[in-house]
Coordinates of C-alpha atoms in Angstrom, one line a residue:
M114 CA 88.6 47.9 136.1
K115 CA 87.6 48.4 132.7
Y116 CA 90.1 49.4 130.3
L117 CA 90.8 50.3 126.9
N118 CA 94.2 48.3 125.5
I119 CA 97.0 50.1 123.3
F120 CA 99.1 48.6 121.2
F121 CA 103.0 48.8 120.6
K122 CA 104.3 48.5 117.0
E123 CA 105.7 45.1 117.8
Q124 CA 102.4 43.8 118.8
I125 CA 100.5 45.5 115.5
I126 CA 103.2 43.6 113.4
R127 CA 102.3 40.2 115.4
S128 CA 98.8 40.6 115.0
E129 CA 99.1 41.5 111.4
N130 CA 101.1 38.7 110.5
L131 CA 98.7 36.4 112.6
Y132 CA 96.0 37.4 110.3
L133 CA 98.3 37.3 107.1
K134 CA 98.9 33.4 107.8
K135 CA 95.0 33.0 107.2
N136 CA 94.6 35.7 104.8
P137 CA 96.1 37.1 101.8
Q138 CA 97.4 41.0 102.4
S139 CA 94.5 42.2 100.1
D140 CA 92.0 41.0 102.3
L141 CA 93.5 43.4 105.0
I142 CA 94.1 46.1 102.5
Y143 CA 90.3 45.7 101.8
N144 CA 88.9 45.8 105.3
S145 CA 91.0 48.4 106.2
A146 CA 90.0 50.7 103.2
L147 CA 86.0 49.6 103.6
S148 CA 86.1 50.9 106.9
I149 CA 87.3 54.2 106.0
F150 CA 85.1 54.5 103.0
N151 CA 82.2 53.7 105.5
F152 CA 83.2 55.9 108.1
I153 CA 83.4 59.1 105.7
E154 CA 80.7 58.2 103.7
K155 CA 78.6 58.3 106.6
E156 CA 80.1 61.5 108.4
F157 CA 81.1 63.2 105.4
N158 CA 78.8 62.3 102.6
R159 CA 78.9 64.9 99.8
K160 CA 82.2 66.4 100.7
K161 CA 85.2 66.3 98.1
F162 CA 88.3 64.4 99.4
L163 CA 92.1 64.6 98.3
F164 CA 93.9 61.3 99.1
I165 CA 97.4 62.1 99.5
C166 CA 99.1 58.3 99.5
G167 CA 102.6 57.1 100.2
P168 CA 104.7 54.1 99.2
G169 CA 103.3 51.9 102.3
N170 CA 100.6 50.2 103.5
N171 CA 99.2 53.4 104.5
G172 CA 99.1 54.6 100.8
K173 CA 97.7 51.2 99.6
D174 CA 94.6 51.9 101.9
G175 CA 94.0 55.5 100.5
K176 CA 94.1 54.1 97.2
K177 CA 91.9 51.1 98.1
V178 CA 89.1 53.7 99.4
C179 CA 89.4 55.9 96.2
E180 CA 89.0 52.8 93.8
M181 CA 85.7 52.3 96.0
N182 CA 84.5 55.9 95.0
S183 CA 85.3 55.9 91.5
K184 CA 82.1 55.9 90.4
R185 CA 81.1 59.4 92.1
N186 CA 84.5 60.9 91.4
S187 CA 84.6 62.7 94.8
F188 CA 87.9 61.1 95.4
L189 CA 90.8 62.7 94.1
L190 CA 94.1 60.8 94.4
L191 CA 97.9 62.1 94.8
D192 CA 100.7 59.4 94.7
I193 CA 103.5 61.3 95.9
E194 CA 105.7 58.5 94.4
R195 CA 104.4 59.5 90.7
N196 CA 103.5 63.0 90.5
T197 CA 103.4 66.0 93.2
K198 CA 103.4 68.9 90.8
N199 CA 99.4 69.6 90.8
I200 CA 99.3 69.4 94.7
Q201 CA 98.5 73.0 95.3
R202 CA 95.6 72.8 92.4
L203 CA 94.3 69.7 94.0
I204 CA 94.2 71.4 97.7
K205 CA 91.9 74.0 96.5
E206 CA 89.6 71.7 94.6
C207 CA 89.0 69.6 97.8
D208 CA 87.0 69.9 101.1
I209 CA 89.0 67.5 103.1
I210 CA 92.5 66.2 102.8
V211 CA 93.1 62.7 103.6
D212 CA 96.7 61.9 105.0
A213 CA 97.6 58.5 104.0
I214 CA 101.6 59.1 103.5
F215 CA 103.2 57.4 106.1
G216 CA 101.7 55.0 109.0
F217 CA 103.3 53.3 112.2
G218 CA 105.9 52.0 110.3
L219 CA 107.7 55.2 109.9
N220 CA 111.4 55.3 111.4
R221 CA 113.2 58.1 110.3
T222 CA 113.2 61.5 109.3
I223 CA 111.1 63.0 106.9
D224 CA 113.0 64.0 103.5
N225 CA 112.9 67.3 102.0
S226 CA 110.5 66.6 99.1
V227 CA 107.9 64.8 101.3
A228 CA 108.4 67.6 104.2
K229 CA 107.4 70.3 101.5
I230 CA 103.9 68.1 100.8
I231 CA 103.1 68.2 104.6
N232 CA 104.1 71.5 105.1
C233 CA 101.6 72.3 102.0
I234 CA 98.9 69.9 104.0
N235 CA 99.5 72.0 107.3
K236 CA 99.2 75.4 105.9
S237 CA 96.2 74.4 103.4
K238 CA 92.9 75.4 106.0
K239 CA 91.3 72.4 105.0
K240 CA 90.0 69.9 107.1
I241 CA 92.6 67.1 107.4
I242 CA 92.2 63.6 108.4
S243 CA 94.8 61.0 108.9
I244 CA 94.7 57.5 108.5
D245 CA 96.3 55.6 111.6
L246 CA 98.3 58.1 112.8
P247 CA 99.5 61.3 111.3
S248 CA 102.5 61.2 109.2
G249 CA 105.8 62.2 110.6
V250 CA 104.9 61.0 114.5
E251 CA 106.5 58.1 116.0
V252 CA 104.2 55.4 117.0
D253 CA 105.3 54.3 120.1
S254 CA 106.6 57.3 121.8
G255 CA 104.3 60.3 120.1
K256 CA 107.2 62.1 119.3
I257 CA 108.0 63.9 116.1
F258 CA 110.5 63.1 113.7
N259 CA 111.4 66.5 111.8
I260 CA 108.0 67.3 110.7
A261 CA 104.2 65.5 111.3
V262 CA 100.8 66.5 109.5
R263 CA 98.4 68.3 112.1
S264 CA 95.4 66.5 111.6
D265 CA 91.9 67.4 113.0
L266 CA 90.6 63.8 112.9
T267 CA 92.8 60.6 113.0
L268 CA 91.4 57.3 112.0
A269 CA 93.0 54.7 114.6
L270 CA 93.0 51.1 112.3
G271 CA 92.4 48.2 114.4
F272 CA 93.8 49.5 117.8
F273 CA 94.8 52.5 119.7
K274 CA 98.9 53.1 119.6
P275 CA 100.6 55.2 122.3
A276 CA 101.0 57.9 120.1
H277 CA 97.4 58.6 120.2
F278 CA 97.6 59.7 123.7
L279 CA 101.2 60.9 124.3
N280 CA 102.7 64.3 123.8
P281 CA 103.4 66.0 121.1
G282 CA 101.8 63.2 119.0
K283 CA 98.2 63.3 120.7
Y284 CA 98.0 67.3 119.6
N285 CA 98.9 66.4 116.0
C286 CA 96.1 63.3 116.0
G287 CA 93.2 65.9 116.8
T288 CA 90.3 63.9 117.7
K289 CA 90.4 60.2 117.3
K290 CA 88.1 57.4 116.0
L291 CA 89.0 53.9 116.5
L292 CA 88.1 51.9 113.1
K293 CA 87.8 48.1 114.3
L294 CA 89.4 45.6 111.6
N295 CA 89.0 42.0 113.7
L296 CA 92.7 41.4 113.7
P297 CA 94.1 39.0 116.5
F298 CA 94.7 40.4 120.0
V299 CA 98.0 39.7 121.2
K300 CA 99.7 40.7 124.1
S301 CA 102.9 42.6 124.2
K302 CA 105.9 41.0 125.1
K303 CA 107.2 43.7 127.7
I304 CA 104.3 45.9 128.6
N305 CA 101.3 45.7 129.8
L306 CA 99.7 49.1 128.6
K307 CA 95.9 50.6 128.8
I308 CA 94.2 53.7 128.9
I309 CA 91.4 54.3 131.9
D310 CA 88.2 53.8 130.9
K311 CA 85.5 56.5 132.2
N312 CA 83.5 53.3 134.2
I313 CA 86.7 52.9 136.8
I314 CA 84.6 54.9 139.5
E315 CA 81.6 52.4 139.1
K316 CA 83.7 49.3 139.3
K317 CA 85.9 50.5 142.6
K318 CA 83.3 51.1 145.2
F319 CA 84.0 51.2 148.8
K320 CA 81.6 49.5 151.2
F321 CA 81.3 51.1 154.7
K322 CA 79.1 49.9 157.6
N323 CA 76.7 52.5 158.7
D324 CA 78.4 52.2 162.5
I325 CA 82.0 52.8 161.0
H326 CA 84.1 55.5 162.7
K327 CA 86.6 58.3 161.7
Y328 CA 89.7 55.9 162.3
Q329 CA 88.2 53.0 160.0
K330 CA 87.8 55.7 157.1
G331 CA 91.3 56.2 157.3
S332 CA 94.1 58.7 158.8
V333 CA 96.3 60.7 156.5
L334 CA 99.5 62.3 157.8
V335 CA 100.7 65.2 155.6
Y336 CA 104.2 66.7 156.6
G337 CA 104.3 70.5 156.2
G338 CA 106.2 73.3 155.6
K339 CA 106.4 76.9 155.4
M340 CA 104.2 77.3 152.3
S341 CA 101.1 76.3 154.2
G342 CA 98.8 76.6 151.4
A343 CA 100.0 73.3 149.6
S344 CA 100.0 71.3 152.6
R345 CA 96.5 72.5 153.4
L346 CA 95.3 71.6 150.0
V347 CA 96.6 67.8 150.9
A348 CA 94.9 67.5 153.7
L349 CA 91.5 68.8 152.6
S350 CA 91.4 66.9 149.5
S351 CA 92.4 63.6 151.7
R352 CA 89.2 64.4 153.9
K353 CA 86.9 65.2 150.7
I354 CA 87.7 61.9 149.0
G355 CA 86.4 60.4 152.5
A356 CA 89.5 59.7 154.7
G357 CA 88.2 59.9 158.5
L358 CA 91.0 62.6 159.5
S359 CA 93.7 64.6 158.4
T360 CA 96.8 65.8 160.3
I361 CA 99.4 68.4 159.2
Y362 CA 102.5 67.7 161.1
V363 CA 105.2 70.7 161.1
D364 CA 108.0 72.2 163.2
Q365 CA 107.2 74.7 165.7
N366 CA 108.9 77.5 163.7
N367 CA 106.4 77.0 161.0
L368 CA 103.3 76.9 163.3
K369 CA 102.6 80.7 162.5
Y370 CA 102.1 79.8 158.7
Y371 CA 99.1 77.9 159.6
A372 CA 96.8 80.3 161.6
G373 CA 94.3 80.0 158.9
T374 CA 94.0 75.9 158.2
E375 CA 90.4 74.5 157.6
P376 CA 89.0 73.8 161.1
G377 CA 88.7 70.0 160.2
T378 CA 92.4 69.8 159.7
I379 CA 94.5 68.5 162.9
I380 CA 97.7 70.7 162.8
D381 CA 100.5 68.5 165.2
C382 CA 103.7 70.5 166.2
S383 CA 104.5 68.1 169.1
E384 CA 108.3 66.6 169.4
K385 CA 107.4 63.4 168.3
I386 CA 104.2 62.0 165.9
N387 CA 102.4 59.2 166.8
L388 CA 101.8 56.8 163.8
N389 CA 100.0 54.0 165.2
K390 CA 96.9 55.5 163.8
V391 CA 98.0 56.7 160.5
N392 CA 97.2 55.0 157.5
S393 CA 98.9 57.1 154.6
I394 CA 101.6 59.8 154.5
V395 CA 102.3 62.7 152.2
I396 CA 105.3 64.5 152.1
G397 CA 106.6 67.4 150.0
P398 CA 103.9 70.0 148.9
G399 CA 104.7 72.9 150.8
L400 CA 108.0 71.8 152.7
G401 CA 110.5 74.6 150.8
K402 CA 113.5 73.7 148.5
D403 CA 115.8 74.5 152.2
F404 CA 113.8 71.5 154.0
D405 CA 116.1 69.1 155.8
K406 CA 116.9 66.4 153.7
S407 CA 117.7 64.0 157.0
K408 CA 113.9 64.4 158.3
I409 CA 112.8 63.1 154.9
I410 CA 115.3 60.4 155.1
N411 CA 114.2 59.7 158.8
I412 CA 110.3 59.6 157.9
L413 CA 111.3 57.1 155.1
K414 CA 113.1 54.9 157.2
K415 CA 111.1 54.7 160.3
T416 CA 107.8 53.6 158.8
S417 CA 106.5 51.0 156.2
L418 CA 103.2 53.0 155.6
P419 CA 102.5 54.0 152.3
I420 CA 104.2 57.3 151.6
V421 CA 103.2 59.8 148.6
I422 CA 106.3 61.8 147.6
D423 CA 105.9 64.8 145.7
A424 CA 107.4 68.2 144.7
D425 CA 110.4 69.5 147.0
A426 CA 110.6 65.9 148.7
L427 CA 111.9 64.9 144.9
S428 CA 113.4 67.9 144.0
I429 CA 115.9 68.3 147.1
F430 CA 117.4 64.8 146.3
S431 CA 118.5 65.6 142.9
N432 CA 122.1 65.9 143.9
E433 CA 122.1 62.5 146.2
K434 CA 120.1 60.3 144.0
E435 CA 121.5 57.1 144.4
N436 CA 120.9 57.3 148.7
F437 CA 117.5 58.4 148.1
F438 CA 116.7 55.5 145.5
N439 CA 118.1 53.0 147.6
I440 CA 115.7 54.0 150.7
L441 CA 112.8 53.9 148.0
K442 CA 114.0 50.3 147.4
N443 CA 114.2 49.3 150.6
R444 CA 110.8 50.3 151.8
K445 CA 108.8 49.5 148.6
K446 CA 105.3 51.3 149.5
N447 CA 106.1 54.8 147.6
I448 CA 104.4 56.6 145.2
L449 CA 106.3 59.2 143.4
T450 CA 104.3 62.0 141.8
P451 CA 106.8 64.2 139.5
H452 CA 106.0 66.7 137.0
E453 CA 108.3 66.8 133.9
G454 CA 110.7 69.2 135.5
E455 CA 111.1 67.1 138.7
F456 CA 111.1 63.8 136.8
K457 CA 114.0 65.1 134.7
K458 CA 115.9 66.6 137.2
L459 CA 115.7 63.8 139.4
F460 CA 115.9 60.8 137.2
G461 CA 117.7 62.6 133.9
F462 CA 116.5 59.8 131.4
K463 CA 116.5 60.2 127.8
G464 CA 114.2 57.3 127.0
N465 CA 112.6 56.6 123.8
S466 CA 109.1 57.7 125.3
K467 CA 107.6 58.6 128.3
I468 CA 106.5 55.4 129.1
D469 CA 109.8 53.7 129.2
D470 CA 111.2 56.4 131.1
S471 CA 108.4 55.8 133.8
I472 CA 108.8 52.1 134.1
K473 CA 112.6 52.6 134.2
A474 CA 112.2 55.2 137.0
S475 CA 109.4 52.8 138.8
K476 CA 111.9 49.6 138.6
L477 CA 115.0 51.7 140.3
T478 CA 112.7 53.1 143.2
S479 CA 110.5 50.2 143.6
S480 CA 107.9 52.7 143.3
V481 CA 104.8 53.3 141.5
I482 CA 105.5 56.5 139.5
V483 CA 102.7 59.1 138.5
Y484 CA 104.8 61.0 135.7
K485 CA 102.1 64.1 135.5
G486 CA 101.1 65.7 132.2
N487 CA 98.3 66.3 129.7
D488 CA 99.5 63.0 129.3
T489 CA 100.1 61.2 132.6
I490 CA 101.5 57.9 132.8
I491 CA 101.3 55.7 135.9
A492 CA 103.6 53.0 135.9
N493 CA 104.4 50.4 138.8
P494 CA 107.6 47.8 139.0
L495 CA 105.3 44.9 137.3
D496 CA 105.3 46.8 133.8
E497 CA 101.8 47.6 134.1
V498 CA 101.4 51.1 132.6
W499 CA 98.3 53.1 132.3
I500 CA 97.6 56.7 130.6
N501 CA 95.4 58.7 132.0
V502 CA 93.6 60.7 128.8
N503 CA 90.6 62.7 130.4
A504 CA 92.9 65.9 131.5
T505 CA 92.3 69.5 130.0
N506 CA 94.5 72.3 130.6
S507 CA 92.6 73.9 133.4
L508 CA 94.7 71.5 135.6
A509 CA 97.6 74.1 134.6
T510 CA 97.0 76.2 137.7
A511 CA 98.6 75.9 141.2
G512 CA 97.6 73.8 143.7
T513 CA 96.1 70.7 141.3
G514 CA 99.3 68.6 141.7
D515 CA 98.3 69.0 145.8
I516 CA 95.2 67.9 145.1
L517 CA 96.2 64.9 143.1
S518 CA 98.5 63.9 146.3
G519 CA 95.5 64.4 148.8
I520 CA 93.2 62.4 146.7
I521 CA 95.7 59.4 146.3
A522 CA 96.8 59.5 150.1
G523 CA 93.0 59.4 151.2
L524 CA 92.1 56.7 148.9
L525 CA 95.2 55.0 150.1
A526 CA 94.1 55.4 153.8
K527 CA 90.8 54.0 153.1
G528 CA 92.3 50.7 152.0
K529 CA 92.9 51.2 148.1
K530 CA 96.3 49.7 146.9
L531 CA 99.0 51.9 145.7
T532 CA 98.3 51.5 141.7
D533 CA 94.4 51.5 142.1
A534 CA 94.8 54.9 144.2
C535 CA 96.6 56.6 141.3
I536 CA 94.5 55.7 138.6
I537 CA 91.2 56.5 140.3
A538 CA 92.8 59.8 141.6
N539 CA 94.2 60.7 138.5
W540 CA 91.0 59.9 136.6
I541 CA 88.9 61.8 139.1
L542 CA 91.2 65.0 138.8
G543 CA 91.0 64.6 135.0
D544 CA 87.4 64.5 135.1
M545 CA 87.0 67.6 137.2
S546 CA 89.3 69.2 134.4
Q547 CA 85.9 69.1 132.0
N548 CA 84.0 71.1 134.2
K549 CA 84.8 74.9 132.6
N550 CA 83.6 76.2 135.7
N551 CA 86.8 74.7 137.6
V552 CA 89.6 77.6 137.3
T553 CA 91.5 77.4 140.7
A554 CA 92.7 74.7 142.7
E555 CA 89.7 75.8 145.4
D556 CA 86.9 75.1 142.6
F557 CA 88.4 71.8 142.1
V558 CA 88.3 70.7 145.9
D559 CA 84.7 72.0 146.2
Q560 CA 83.7 69.4 143.5
I561 CA 85.7 66.3 145.1
N562 CA 82.6 65.6 147.4
F563 CA 80.7 64.4 144.3
Y564 CA 83.5 61.7 143.7
N565 CA 83.3 60.4 147.1
N566 CA 80.0 59.9 147.1
C567 CA 80.3 58.3 143.8
L568 CA 82.8 56.2 145.3
N569 CA 80.7 54.9 148.3
N570 CA 78.3 52.1 147.8
N571 CA 75.3 53.4 150.6

């Protein structure tokens, strides 16, 4: 798979220090300023800029850009260390405000005097460009200290940072543009963090023979409950992504809810389910909060098949965490797909970031964690983390989480490894969300066929 690297604060510092061992700091500032200058001259020619510069390296970058434009006098400079009295007048005179107050080094709440400046910027109704990060956003978590610039465009210097893609910082960044500075690449000491590239589908195709039969394309088993719609979406999505068949297993008491199930989905209510021809399992969607926990525990204990655990199968263990976690840790082939509410209810972590929380949860349960949201994090126990960045708010509709579970299970049934299945499925769902015609879960399901075709090497 092809990925784009993201740098944590400690990596950026080490990278810059390696550069500074061979080059003066003035070269680093000059290179940053030149990249910024060339970009805005190309994209925003004939516009008047106001650079609002702080005391750190971002401020130095901004001041250097202004020096490069001294002959044309179209770049105004406001150094907040010297004078802020004219800020309202300067804002009125400019077309675009450039935020160069704080960068990735910020580690504290912003004092009142600077907060007032940021408030002026945000209320200006001018186009706002931030250098590297919007001032006030924490680099590794995307959290906002107490106030932050709300930018239309952020020029990431050298490398993308976690805050460019994690809520709420990603919204303050606006559109993101990477300006390469040829800084040395250094690996993180802790986490291998990447964002998923759009070429992922092309790089991970299936190769099936023409005489293949349905069992060789995988069988998905969905444990269903009284809310049949969720279970049906899982089963149908798994077949749409190419699994050979899908079965919903329900108690006799719940069979009445499945009268309208799609004809290609098998409904099984026998006393004992045969797992010999099953390749992956989904448990959780549609179960209901009153589902018998002992049945879930029994399922987890009696099979080593890969299991996608979602929704109610997560929530009902919030008061029995230790036992649940121990069972997961012993079996290992687990994928947990909580949204924020389910995650906090089950794990209760208050870590530094969504990334840290996901890794901790992954190690605690020996599972792949898909921490869902507009900034979905995928983490496994090997400290490998991916951020999915192509999702839009059209996914905020009932059933899309069930579709995700179904696509993951279908990919597992066809032979994908746990982490790869999660990466591919999240990218597919995010890409489908780019289609404005996809409004309901049914719309999304109808489009899965296209991605199945893309994944097949026919």
